[in-house]
C-alpha cells in the first residue's frame, strides 16, 4: 500500500449528502478483474451524459478543478455497496484525500486499505472548506502527522484519526503481513475451536 | 468489585472469535467466507502475487450471482454475451479450482444469490462470524451470526489468514413491540427503522433486533430485516436464535447432524443478550403503528406510508435538506405533495437478496393469483436461488406469475443492481423489492420505489403504486 504523509493539492467541493458508492463508480465498471484504470468510471453519471459526452458544468469537468487531489463532500460519503472500486477509482483519478463530516463504515475502512485518507471535520469546518474551494484553483493541505487540514486561506483544522490506522497510513503497511506475524495465535485458536465446537469442522 | 453489566449477543460473538489483539486492533476469526465473481478477482490476484495460499478453503463458499444473466443459464458461462462479465465469471472458476474452494456455478440448482444460498445450505449458523465482499452480508445476522460486508482488500486478508482486523462497534437495540396489521411485514419494519434512524443512523453500530414482532417473523422475514440493516448505516444486524432458527436449520445440507446437532444446539441456546446488558442506543417502535411503506426518493431513508405523499422541500428548515429533497424529487419525477398512489409504474421487479426467498414469492403470488399485470407494466420475478425456483415451481407459483403476465426468470442479483442485462431504461419507474433506490442503481436514470413483495405485486396489477390492503379481501396476511 502507498504511504500517505502529506498532500498539497487542489480542492474540489461536491456539496451533496449521502453520495453512495453506486454514484462514485456505477455497476458497469465493476466487471473488471483489475484494480487499475477505474478513473474512467468515477462519478460517471455526473461527468458524462447518456451519450458518453462530458457534461461541461459538472464540477470535476471544469478547467479550474483539473488535477484536483482533495474532494470535499457532503455528509455520509460512501454509503451503500462495499465495492472497493470506489476508493480505487478516486485514487486512479488522482484524489487521495476525501474530507466530509461523516463517512459510511465500509467505505471508510476500504480507504485505509489503499492509502486514500478520509478526513472527518466538523460541519462548520467542512462548510468553510467548501466555500473556500469554490471558484477552483485553491490549494488545500493535509498533514497526517500533525492531523491538520489547512484551508486555501490558511485556516487550520485538526482532525481525529485512530492511532493505529494513522501509523499504517504513514508507513503504508501491509495488513496481511502484519496479521501473519500472529499466525501462531490463529493456529492455537483453530485447534481449540476444533475441540470445543467440532460441528464447525466440515468433513 | 464494581458492578459488571451483562453482555450483548454481539459482545458474546465478538469475544468468542477474538484470536489476538495487535496495536489495539482485534484479529477476529472468521467462520464462513462467502465469495462471488465481482469483488474477488483482485483479491486472488493479490494472493498470487505474494504467493500466499488460501488458509481455509473449507470455510469458503463461492457462487456466481452479481453479473449472471437470468435467462439461458444452462448454456453455460461460455455463452454469456457480455465479454467482461464472462471473463469475470471465468476468473472465478479458475480461482476456486486453483485454491480448492467449493463452488456452485451458474446453472447449478444450488447456485443463486450469495445471501440466499448460505442460509439455504445450512452454511450460515448461529454464533458464527461471516463475511463477504458484499454489503448485504448483514442478512446472515438473522441467524444470530455476526455478519457484515468487507472490501476486496479484506477479502484477500480473510483468504490468506481466515481472520479480519477489526475495531469493535457500539451496540444498538431496535425493539419492535406488538403485532403488525395485515399487509405489513418485515420489509415495512426495515423501512420504518431506516426512516426513523436515517441512512447514517446506524454508522458505527451493530444493531440487535428484538421484541415480539421480530420473534414472530419467519427466518425469511428476519433475513429481510437484517439485510436492510446496512441501509441504515450499521454494518451488521442480529436476531438472537430461537426455535424458529433451529427449525429452519434442522436437516439442511451443511447443518450439523446427529450428536453434533445436539452439541451445536446447546451452544446456540446461549446466544442471547444478557438481561442486564446495556446498549449504547435503544430505538423502540410499535409494529402496529407501521403502515405498508414505499420510498419516494433516492435514499432508503426517504420513506413514506403508501397512503402518504411526496414531501414538499419547503417543509424542511435546513437549506441543504431543502436542496437534497428537491434534487431527489426531480430525479424521481415527482412533484411535492403528489400522492404516492398516483405514481404510475413501468416495471415491477420481485427479487434480490432482500426479497427473493420462497416466502416472498408466496406473498407476491397470493396477490397476483387470478389477476393480470397491467398492460403497460413489464414485470419480472427472479428467484433467489435454483432451489427457491424449484420449490416455487413445485408449489405452482411460477404458473400463477406467468398466467398473470410476469416473466419467470433464473436466479441471480439481476435488476437489483443491473450488472446483468436486466436494467431500467432512463426515466422508467420501478416498484422493486430490492434494497437501494439510489440514483442510477437499477439503470441510468431509472426510478426505484422500494417496497415489500406483496406491495410490488399489487403495483404490477394496478399499474401504479397502490395500497396492498386494497387487495387482501379476507386474506389474513400479505
JSON list of N, CA, C and O in Angstrom, two decimals, chain B residues 176-190 192 210-218 221 225 285-293 359 452 468-469 472 475-478:
[
{"chain": "B", "resi": 176, "resn": "UNK", "atom": "N", "xyz": [-39.09, -3.96, 18.34]},
{"chain": "B", "resi": 176, "resn": "UNK", "atom": "CA", "xyz": [-40.37, -3.80, 17.65]},
{"chain": "B", "resi": 176, "resn": "UNK", "atom": "C", "xyz": [-41.43, -4.52, 18.47]},
{"chain": "B", "resi": 176, "resn": "UNK", "atom": "O", "xyz": [-41.49, -5.76, 18.48]},
{"chain": "B", "resi": 177, "resn": "UNK", "atom": "N", "xyz": [-42.21, -3.74, 19.17]},
{"chain": "B", "resi": 177, "resn": "UNK", "atom": "CA", "xyz": [-43.27, -4.31, 20.01]},
{"chain": "B", "resi": 177, "resn": "UNK", "atom": "C", "xyz": [-44.49, -4.62, 19.18]},
{"chain": "B", "resi": 177, "resn": "UNK", "atom": "O", "xyz": [-44.68, -4.07, 18.11]},
{"chain": "B", "resi": 178, "resn": "UNK", "atom": "N", "xyz": [-45.36, -5.43, 19.75]},
{"chain": "B", "resi": 178, "resn": "UNK", "atom": "CA", "xyz": [-46.70, -5.61, 19.21]},
{"chain": "B", "resi": 178, "resn": "UNK", "atom": "C", "xyz": [-46.76, -6.46, 17.95]},
{"chain": "B", "resi": 178, "resn": "UNK", "atom": "O", "xyz": [-45.79, -7.13, 17.59]},
{"chain": "B", "resi": 179, "resn": "UNK", "atom": "N", "xyz": [-47.90, -6.41, 17.31]},
{"chain": "B", "resi": 179, "resn": "UNK", "atom": "CA", "xyz": [-48.12, -7.21, 16.11]},
{"chain": "B", "resi": 179, "resn": "UNK", "atom": "C", "xyz": [-48.51, -6.27, 14.97]},
{"chain": "B", "resi": 179, "resn": "UNK", "atom": "O", "xyz": [-49.24, -5.30, 15.18]},
{"chain": "B", "resi": 180, "resn": "UNK", "atom": "N", "xyz": [-48.02, -6.56, 13.76]},
{"chain": "B", "resi": 180, "resn": "UNK", "atom": "CA", "xyz": [-48.34, -5.68, 12.63]},
{"chain": "B", "resi": 180, "resn": "UNK", "atom": "C", "xyz": [-49.76, -5.92, 12.11]},
{"chain": "B", "resi": 180, "resn": "UNK", "atom": "O", "xyz": [-50.32, -7.00, 12.30]},
{"chain": "B", "resi": 181, "resn": "UNK", "atom": "N", "xyz": [-50.28, -4.93, 11.44]},
{"chain": "B", "resi": 181, "resn": "UNK", "atom": "CA", "xyz": [-51.58, -5.08, 10.77]},
{"chain": "B", "resi": 181, "resn": "UNK", "atom": "C", "xyz": [-51.41, -5.99, 9.55]},
{"chain": "B", "resi": 181, "resn": "UNK", "atom": "O", "xyz": [-50.30, -6.13, 9.03]},
{"chain": "B", "resi": 182, "resn": "UNK", "atom": "N", "xyz": [-52.50, -6.58, 9.06]},
{"chain": "B", "resi": 182, "resn": "UNK", "atom": "CA", "xyz": [-52.40, -7.37, 7.83]},
{"chain": "B", "resi": 182, "resn": "UNK", "atom": "C", "xyz": [-51.83, -6.52, 6.69]},
{"chain": "B", "resi": 182, "resn": "UNK", "atom": "O", "xyz": [-52.15, -5.33, 6.60]},
{"chain": "B", "resi": 183, "resn": "UNK", "atom": "N", "xyz": [-50.99, -7.14, 5.87]},
{"chain": "B", "resi": 183, "resn": "UNK", "atom": "CA", "xyz": [-50.40, -6.40, 4.76]},
{"chain": "B", "resi": 183, "resn": "UNK", "atom": "C", "xyz": [-49.08, -5.73, 5.12]},
{"chain": "B", "resi": 183, "resn": "UNK", "atom": "O", "xyz": [-48.44, -5.12, 4.28]},
{"chain": "B", "resi": 184, "resn": "UNK", "atom": "N", "xyz": [-48.69, -5.84, 6.38]},
{"chain": "B", "resi": 184, "resn": "UNK", "atom": "CA", "xyz": [-47.44, -5.22, 6.85]},
{"chain": "B", "resi": 184, "resn": "UNK", "atom": "C", "xyz": [-46.50, -6.33, 7.29]},
{"chain": "B", "resi": 184, "resn": "UNK", "atom": "O", "xyz": [-46.93, -7.27, 7.98]},
{"chain": "B", "resi": 185, "resn": "UNK", "atom": "N", "xyz": [-45.25, -6.25, 6.89]},
{"chain": "B", "resi": 185, "resn": "UNK", "atom": "CA", "xyz": [-44.29, -7.30, 7.24]},
{"chain": "B", "resi": 185, "resn": "UNK", "atom": "C", "xyz": [-42.88, -6.78, 7.40]},
{"chain": "B", "resi": 185, "resn": "UNK", "atom": "O", "xyz": [-42.65, -5.59, 7.59]},
{"chain": "B", "resi": 186, "resn": "UNK", "atom": "N", "xyz": [-41.93, -7.72, 7.28]},
{"chain": "B", "resi": 186, "resn": "UNK", "atom": "CA", "xyz": [-40.52, -7.44, 7.58]},
{"chain": "B", "resi": 186, "resn": "UNK", "atom": "C", "xyz": [-39.97, -6.28, 6.75]},
{"chain": "B", "resi": 186, "resn": "UNK", "atom": "O", "xyz": [-39.19, -5.47, 7.26]},
{"chain": "B", "resi": 187, "resn": "UNK", "atom": "N", "xyz": [-40.34, -6.20, 5.48]},
{"chain": "B", "resi": 187, "resn": "UNK", "atom": "CA", "xyz": [-39.81, -5.12, 4.64]},
{"chain": "B", "resi": 187, "resn": "UNK", "atom": "C", "xyz": [-40.25, -3.77, 5.19]},
{"chain": "B", "resi": 187, "resn": "UNK", "atom": "O", "xyz": [-39.47, -2.82, 5.22]},
{"chain": "B", "resi": 188, "resn": "UNK", "atom": "N", "xyz": [-41.51, -3.72, 5.61]},
{"chain": "B", "resi": 188, "resn": "UNK", "atom": "CA", "xyz": [-42.03, -2.46, 6.17]},
{"chain": "B", "resi": 188, "resn": "UNK", "atom": "C", "xyz": [-41.34, -2.14, 7.49]},
{"chain": "B", "resi": 188, "resn": "UNK", "atom": "O", "xyz": [-41.05, -0.98, 7.77]},
{"chain": "B", "resi": 189, "resn": "UNK", "atom": "N", "xyz": [-41.08, -3.17, 8.30]},
{"chain": "B", "resi": 189, "resn": "UNK", "atom": "CA", "xyz": [-40.36, -2.93, 9.56]},
{"chain": "B", "resi": 189, "resn": "UNK", "atom": "C", "xyz": [-39.00, -2.29, 9.26]},
{"chain": "B", "resi": 189, "resn": "UNK", "atom": "O", "xyz": [-38.60, -1.31, 9.87]},
{"chain": "B", "resi": 190, "resn": "UNK", "atom": "N", "xyz": [-38.31, -2.91, 8.30]},
{"chain": "B", "resi": 190, "resn": "UNK", "atom": "CA", "xyz": [-36.95, -2.44, 7.98]},
{"chain": "B", "resi": 190, "resn": "UNK", "atom": "C", "xyz": [-36.99, -1.00, 7.47]},
{"chain": "B", "resi": 190, "resn": "UNK", "atom": "O", "xyz": [-36.19, -0.16, 7.90]},
{"chain": "B", "resi": 192, "resn": "UNK", "atom": "N", "xyz": [-39.26, 1.18, 8.05]},
{"chain": "B", "resi": 192, "resn": "UNK", "atom": "CA", "xyz": [-39.66, 2.04, 9.16]},
{"chain": "B", "resi": 192, "resn": "UNK", "atom": "C", "xyz": [-38.46, 2.38, 10.04]},
{"chain": "B", "resi": 192, "resn": "UNK", "atom": "O", "xyz": [-38.29, 3.53, 10.47]},
{"chain": "B", "resi": 210, "resn": "UNK", "atom": "N", "xyz": [-35.07, -6.89, 18.42]},
{"chain": "B", "resi": 210, "resn": "UNK", "atom": "CA", "xyz": [-35.74, -7.63, 19.48]},
{"chain": "B", "resi": 210, "resn": "UNK", "atom": "C", "xyz": [-37.22, -7.26, 19.50]},
{"chain": "B", "resi": 210, "resn": "UNK", "atom": "O", "xyz": [-37.67, -6.40, 18.74]},
{"chain": "B", "resi": 211, "resn": "UNK", "atom": "N", "xyz": [-37.97, -7.90, 20.37]},
{"chain": "B", "resi": 211, "resn": "UNK", "atom": "CA", "xyz": [-39.39, -7.59, 20.52]},
{"chain": "B", "resi": 211, "resn": "UNK", "atom": "C", "xyz": [-40.29, -8.63, 19.88]},
{"chain": "B", "resi": 211, "resn": "UNK", "atom": "O", "xyz": [-39.85, -9.40, 19.03]},
{"chain": "B", "resi": 212, "resn": "UNK", "atom": "N", "xyz": [-41.54, -8.62, 20.29]},
{"chain": "B", "resi": 212, "resn": "UNK", "atom": "CA", "xyz": [-42.49, -9.67, 19.83]},
{"chain": "B", "resi": 212, "resn": "UNK", "atom": "C", "xyz": [-42.62, -9.71, 18.32]},
{"chain": "B", "resi": 212, "resn": "UNK", "atom": "O", "xyz": [-42.75, -10.79, 17.73]},
{"chain": "B", "resi": 213, "resn": "UNK", "atom": "N", "xyz": [-42.64, -8.54, 17.70]},
{"chain": "B", "resi": 213, "resn": "UNK", "atom": "CA", "xyz": [-42.86, -8.51, 16.26]},
{"chain": "B", "resi": 213, "resn": "UNK", "atom": "C", "xyz": [-41.69, -9.18, 15.52]},
{"chain": "B", "resi": 213, "resn": "UNK", "atom": "O", "xyz": [-41.88, -9.77, 14.46]},
{"chain": "B", "resi": 214, "resn": "UNK", "atom": "N", "xyz": [-40.49, -9.09, 16.08]},
{"chain": "B", "resi": 214, "resn": "UNK", "atom": "CA", "xyz": [-39.32, -9.72, 15.47]},
{"chain": "B", "resi": 214, "resn": "UNK", "atom": "C", "xyz": [-39.36, -11.22, 15.73]},
{"chain": "B", "resi": 214, "resn": "UNK", "atom": "O", "xyz": [-39.12, -12.05, 14.84]},
{"chain": "B", "resi": 215, "resn": "UNK", "atom": "N", "xyz": [-39.69, -11.58, 16.95]},
{"chain": "B", "resi": 215, "resn": "UNK", "atom": "CA", "xyz": [-39.80, -13.00, 17.32]},
{"chain": "B", "resi": 215, "resn": "UNK", "atom": "C", "xyz": [-40.82, -13.72, 16.44]},
{"chain": "B", "resi": 215, "resn": "UNK", "atom": "O", "xyz": [-40.68, -14.89, 16.14]},
{"chain": "B", "resi": 216, "resn": "UNK", "atom": "N", "xyz": [-41.87, -13.01, 16.08]},
{"chain": "B", "resi": 216, "resn": "UNK", "atom": "CA", "xyz": [-42.95, -13.63, 15.29]},
{"chain": "B", "resi": 216, "resn": "UNK", "atom": "C", "xyz": [-42.57, -13.79, 13.82]},
{"chain": "B", "resi": 216, "resn": "UNK", "atom": "O", "xyz": [-43.27, -14.47, 13.07]},
{"chain": "B", "resi": 217, "resn": "UNK", "atom": "N", "xyz": [-41.47, -13.17, 13.40]},
{"chain": "B", "resi": 217, "resn": "UNK", "atom": "CA", "xyz": [-41.07, -13.26, 11.99]},
{"chain": "B", "resi": 217, "resn": "UNK", "atom": "C", "xyz": [-40.50, -14.64, 11.67]},
{"chain": "B", "resi": 217, "resn": "UNK", "atom": "O", "xyz": [-39.81, -15.25, 12.49]},
{"chain": "B", "resi": 218, "resn": "UNK", "atom": "N", "xyz": [-40.74, -15.10, 10.46]},
{"chain": "B", "resi": 218, "resn": "UNK", "atom": "CA", "xyz": [-40.09, -16.31, 9.95]},
{"chain": "B", "resi": 218, "resn": "UNK", "atom": "C", "xyz": [-38.62, -16.00, 9.71]},
{"chain": "B", "resi": 218, "resn": "UNK", "atom": "O", "xyz": [-38.20, -14.83, 9.77]},
{"chain": "B", "resi": 221, "resn": "UNK", "atom": "N", "xyz": [-38.34, -13.52, 6.90]},
{"chain": "B", "resi": 221, "resn": "UNK", "atom": "CA", "xyz": [-38.62, -12.16, 7.35]},
{"chain": "B", "resi": 221, "resn": "UNK", "atom": "C", "xyz": [-37.44, -11.57, 8.10]},
{"chain": "B", "resi": 221, "resn": "UNK", "atom": "O", "xyz": [-37.06, -10.41, 7.90]},
{"chain": "B", "resi": 225, "resn": "UNK", "atom": "N", "xyz": [-35.13, -8.21, 7.25]},
{"chain": "B", "resi": 225, "resn": "UNK", "atom": "CA", "xyz": [-34.87, -7.16, 8.24]},
{"chain": "B", "resi": 225, "resn": "UNK", "atom": "C", "xyz": [-33.36, -6.92, 8.41]},
{"chain": "B", "resi": 225, "resn": "UNK", "atom": "O", "xyz": [-32.88, -5.78, 8.36]},
{"chain": "B", "resi": 285, "resn": "UNK", "atom": "N", "xyz": [-40.00, 0.82, 18.47]},
{"chain": "B", "resi": 285, "resn": "UNK", "atom": "CA", "xyz": [-41.11, 1.09, 17.56]},
{"chain": "B", "resi": 285, "resn": "UNK", "atom": "C", "xyz": [-42.25, 0.13, 17.88]},
{"chain": "B", "resi": 285, "resn": "UNK", "atom": "O", "xyz": [-42.02, -0.97, 18.38]},
{"chain": "B", "resi": 286, "resn": "UNK", "atom": "N", "xyz": [-43.46, 0.57, 17.56]},
{"chain": "B", "resi": 286, "resn": "UNK", "atom": "CA", "xyz": [-44.60, -0.32, 17.71]},
{"chain": "B", "resi": 286, "resn": "UNK", "atom": "C", "xyz": [-45.02, -0.82, 16.33]},
{"chain": "B", "resi": 286, "resn": "UNK", "atom": "O", "xyz": [-45.37, -0.03, 15.45]},
{"chain": "B", "resi": 287, "resn": "UNK", "atom": "N", "xyz": [-44.98, -2.13, 16.15]},
{"chain": "B", "resi": 287, "resn": "UNK", "atom": "CA", "xyz": [-45.28, -2.71, 14.84]},
{"chain": "B", "resi": 287, "resn": "UNK", "atom": "C", "xyz": [-46.69, -2.34, 14.38]},
{"chain": "B", "resi": 287, "resn": "UNK", "atom": "O", "xyz": [-46.94, -2.19, 13.18]},
{"chain": "B", "resi": 288, "resn": "UNK", "atom": "N", "xyz": [-47.60, -2.18, 15.33]},
{"chain": "B", "resi": 288, "resn": "UNK", "atom": "CA", "xyz": [-48.99, -1.87, 14.97]},
{"chain": "B", "resi": 288, "resn": "UNK", "atom": "C", "xyz": [-49.12, -0.49, 14.33]},
{"chain": "B", "resi": 288, "resn": "UNK", "atom": "O", "xyz": [-50.09, -0.21, 13.63]},
{"chain": "B", "resi": 289, "resn": "UNK", "atom": "N", "xyz": [-48.12, 0.38, 14.58]},
{"chain": "B", "resi": 289, "resn": "UNK", "atom": "CA", "xyz": [-48.17, 1.74, 14.02]},
{"chain": "B", "resi": 289, "resn": "UNK", "atom": "C", "xyz": [-47.63, 1.80, 12.59]},
{"chain": "B", "resi": 289, "resn": "UNK", "atom": "O", "xyz": [-47.65, 2.87, 11.97]},
{"chain": "B", "resi": 290, "resn": "UNK", "atom": "N", "xyz": [-47.07, 0.70, 12.10]},
{"chain": "B", "resi": 290, "resn": "UNK", "atom": "CA", "xyz": [-46.39, 0.73, 10.80]},
{"chain": "B", "resi": 290, "resn": "UNK", "atom": "C", "xyz": [-47.37, 0.39, 9.68]},
{"chain": "B", "resi": 290, "resn": "UNK", "atom": "O", "xyz": [-48.06, -0.64, 9.73]},
{"chain": "B", "resi": 291, "resn": "UNK", "atom": "N", "xyz": [-47.44, 1.26, 8.68]},
{"chain": "B", "resi": 291, "resn": "UNK", "atom": "CA", "xyz": [-48.28, 1.03, 7.50]},
{"chain": "B", "resi": 291, "resn": "UNK", "atom": "C", "xyz": [-47.42, 0.40, 6.41]},
{"chain": "B", "resi": 291, "resn": "UNK", "atom": "O", "xyz": [-46.19, 0.43, 6.51]},
{"chain": "B", "resi": 292, "resn": "UNK", "atom": "N", "xyz": [-48.01, -0.14, 5.36]},
{"chain": "B", "resi": 292, "resn": "UNK", "atom": "CA", "xyz": [-47.18, -0.55, 4.22]},
{"chain": "B", "resi": 292, "resn": "UNK", "atom": "C", "xyz": [-46.42, 0.68, 3.71]},
{"chain": "B", "resi": 292, "resn": "UNK", "atom": "O", "xyz": [-47.02, 1.74, 3.51]},
{"chain": "B", "resi": 293, "resn": "UNK", "atom": "N", "xyz": [-45.11, 0.52, 3.56]},
{"chain": "B", "resi": 293, "resn": "UNK", "atom": "CA", "xyz": [-44.26, 1.68, 3.24]},
{"chain": "B", "resi": 293, "resn": "UNK", "atom": "C", "xyz": [-43.71, 1.59, 1.82]},
{"chain": "B", "resi": 293, "resn": "UNK", "atom": "O", "xyz": [-43.55, 0.50, 1.27]},
{"chain": "B", "resi": 359, "resn": "UNK", "atom": "N", "xyz": [-40.86, -17.50, 0.76]},
{"chain": "B", "resi": 359, "resn": "UNK", "atom": "CA", "xyz": [-41.98, -16.81, 1.41]},
{"chain": "B", "resi": 359, "resn": "UNK", "atom": "C", "xyz": [-42.33, -15.50, 0.69]},
{"chain": "B", "resi": 359, "resn": "UNK", "atom": "O", "xyz": [-43.50, -15.13, 0.60]},
{"chain": "B", "resi": 452, "resn": "UNK", "atom": "N", "xyz": [-42.43, -3.93, -0.27]},
{"chain": "B", "resi": 452, "resn": "UNK", "atom": "CA", "xyz": [-42.48, -5.37, 0.01]},
{"chain": "B", "resi": 452, "resn": "UNK", "atom": "C", "xyz": [-42.91, -6.14, -1.25]},
{"chain": "B", "resi": 452, "resn": "UNK", "atom": "O", "xyz": [-43.46, -5.56, -2.19]},
{"chain": "B", "resi": 468, "resn": "UNK", "atom": "N", "xyz": [-51.52, -2.32, -0.71]},
{"chain": "B", "resi": 468, "resn": "UNK", "atom": "CA", "xyz": [-51.77, -3.77, -0.82]},
{"chain": "B", "resi": 468, "resn": "UNK", "atom": "C", "xyz": [-53.01, -4.18, -0.02]},
{"chain": "B", "resi": 468, "resn": "UNK", "atom": "O", "xyz": [-53.66, -5.17, -0.33]},
{"chain": "B", "resi": 469, "resn": "UNK", "atom": "N", "xyz": [-53.34, -3.38, 0.97]},
{"chain": "B", "resi": 469, "resn": "UNK", "atom": "CA", "xyz": [-54.50, -3.75, 1.81]},
{"chain": "B", "resi": 469, "resn": "UNK", "atom": "C", "xyz": [-55.79, -3.72, 1.00]},
{"chain": "B", "resi": 469, "resn": "UNK", "atom": "O", "xyz": [-56.76, -4.38, 1.36]},
{"chain": "B", "resi": 472, "resn": "UNK", "atom": "N", "xyz": [-56.35, -7.36, -0.22]},
{"chain": "B", "resi": 472, "resn": "UNK", "atom": "CA", "xyz": [-56.31, -8.51, 0.68]},
{"chain": "B", "resi": 472, "resn": "UNK", "atom": "C", "xyz": [-57.62, -9.27, 0.72]},
{"chain": "B", "resi": 472, "resn": "UNK", "atom": "O", "xyz": [-57.62, -10.49, 0.77]},
{"chain": "B", "resi": 475, "resn": "UNK", "atom": "N", "xyz": [-58.08, -12.15, 2.96]},
{"chain": "B", "resi": 475, "resn": "UNK", "atom": "CA", "xyz": [-56.85, -12.88, 3.27]},
{"chain": "B", "resi": 475, "resn": "UNK", "atom": "C", "xyz": [-56.25, -12.29, 4.54]},
{"chain": "B", "resi": 475, "resn": "UNK", "atom": "O", "xyz": [-56.23, -11.08, 4.72]},
{"chain": "B", "resi": 476, "resn": "UNK", "atom": "N", "xyz": [-55.73, -13.15, 5.40]},
{"chain": "B", "resi": 476, "resn": "UNK", "atom": "CA", "xyz": [-55.29, -12.66, 6.70]},
{"chain": "B", "resi": 476, "resn": "UNK", "atom": "C", "xyz": [-53.89, -12.07, 6.66]},
{"chain": "B", "resi": 476, "resn": "UNK", "atom": "O", "xyz": [-53.51, -11.30, 7.52]},
{"chain": "B", "resi": 477, "resn": "UNK", "atom": "N", "xyz": [-53.11, -12.43, 5.66]},
{"chain": "B", "resi": 477, "resn": "UNK", "atom": "CA", "xyz": [-51.72, -11.96, 5.66]},
{"chain": "B", "resi": 477, "resn": "UNK", "atom": "C", "xyz": [-51.25, -11.71, 4.23]},
{"chain": "B", "resi": 477, "resn": "UNK", "atom": "O", "xyz": [-51.63, -12.44, 3.33]},
{"chain": "B", "resi": 478, "resn": "UNK", "atom": "N", "xyz": [-50.44, -10.68, 4.08]},
{"chain": "B", "resi": 478, "resn": "UNK", "atom": "CA", "xyz": [-49.92, -10.40, 2.75]},
{"chain": "B", "resi": 478, "resn": "UNK", "atom": "C", "xyz": [-48.54, -11.00, 2.59]},
{"chain": "B", "resi": 478, "resn": "UNK", "atom": "O", "xyz": [-47.79, -11.04, 3.53]}
]
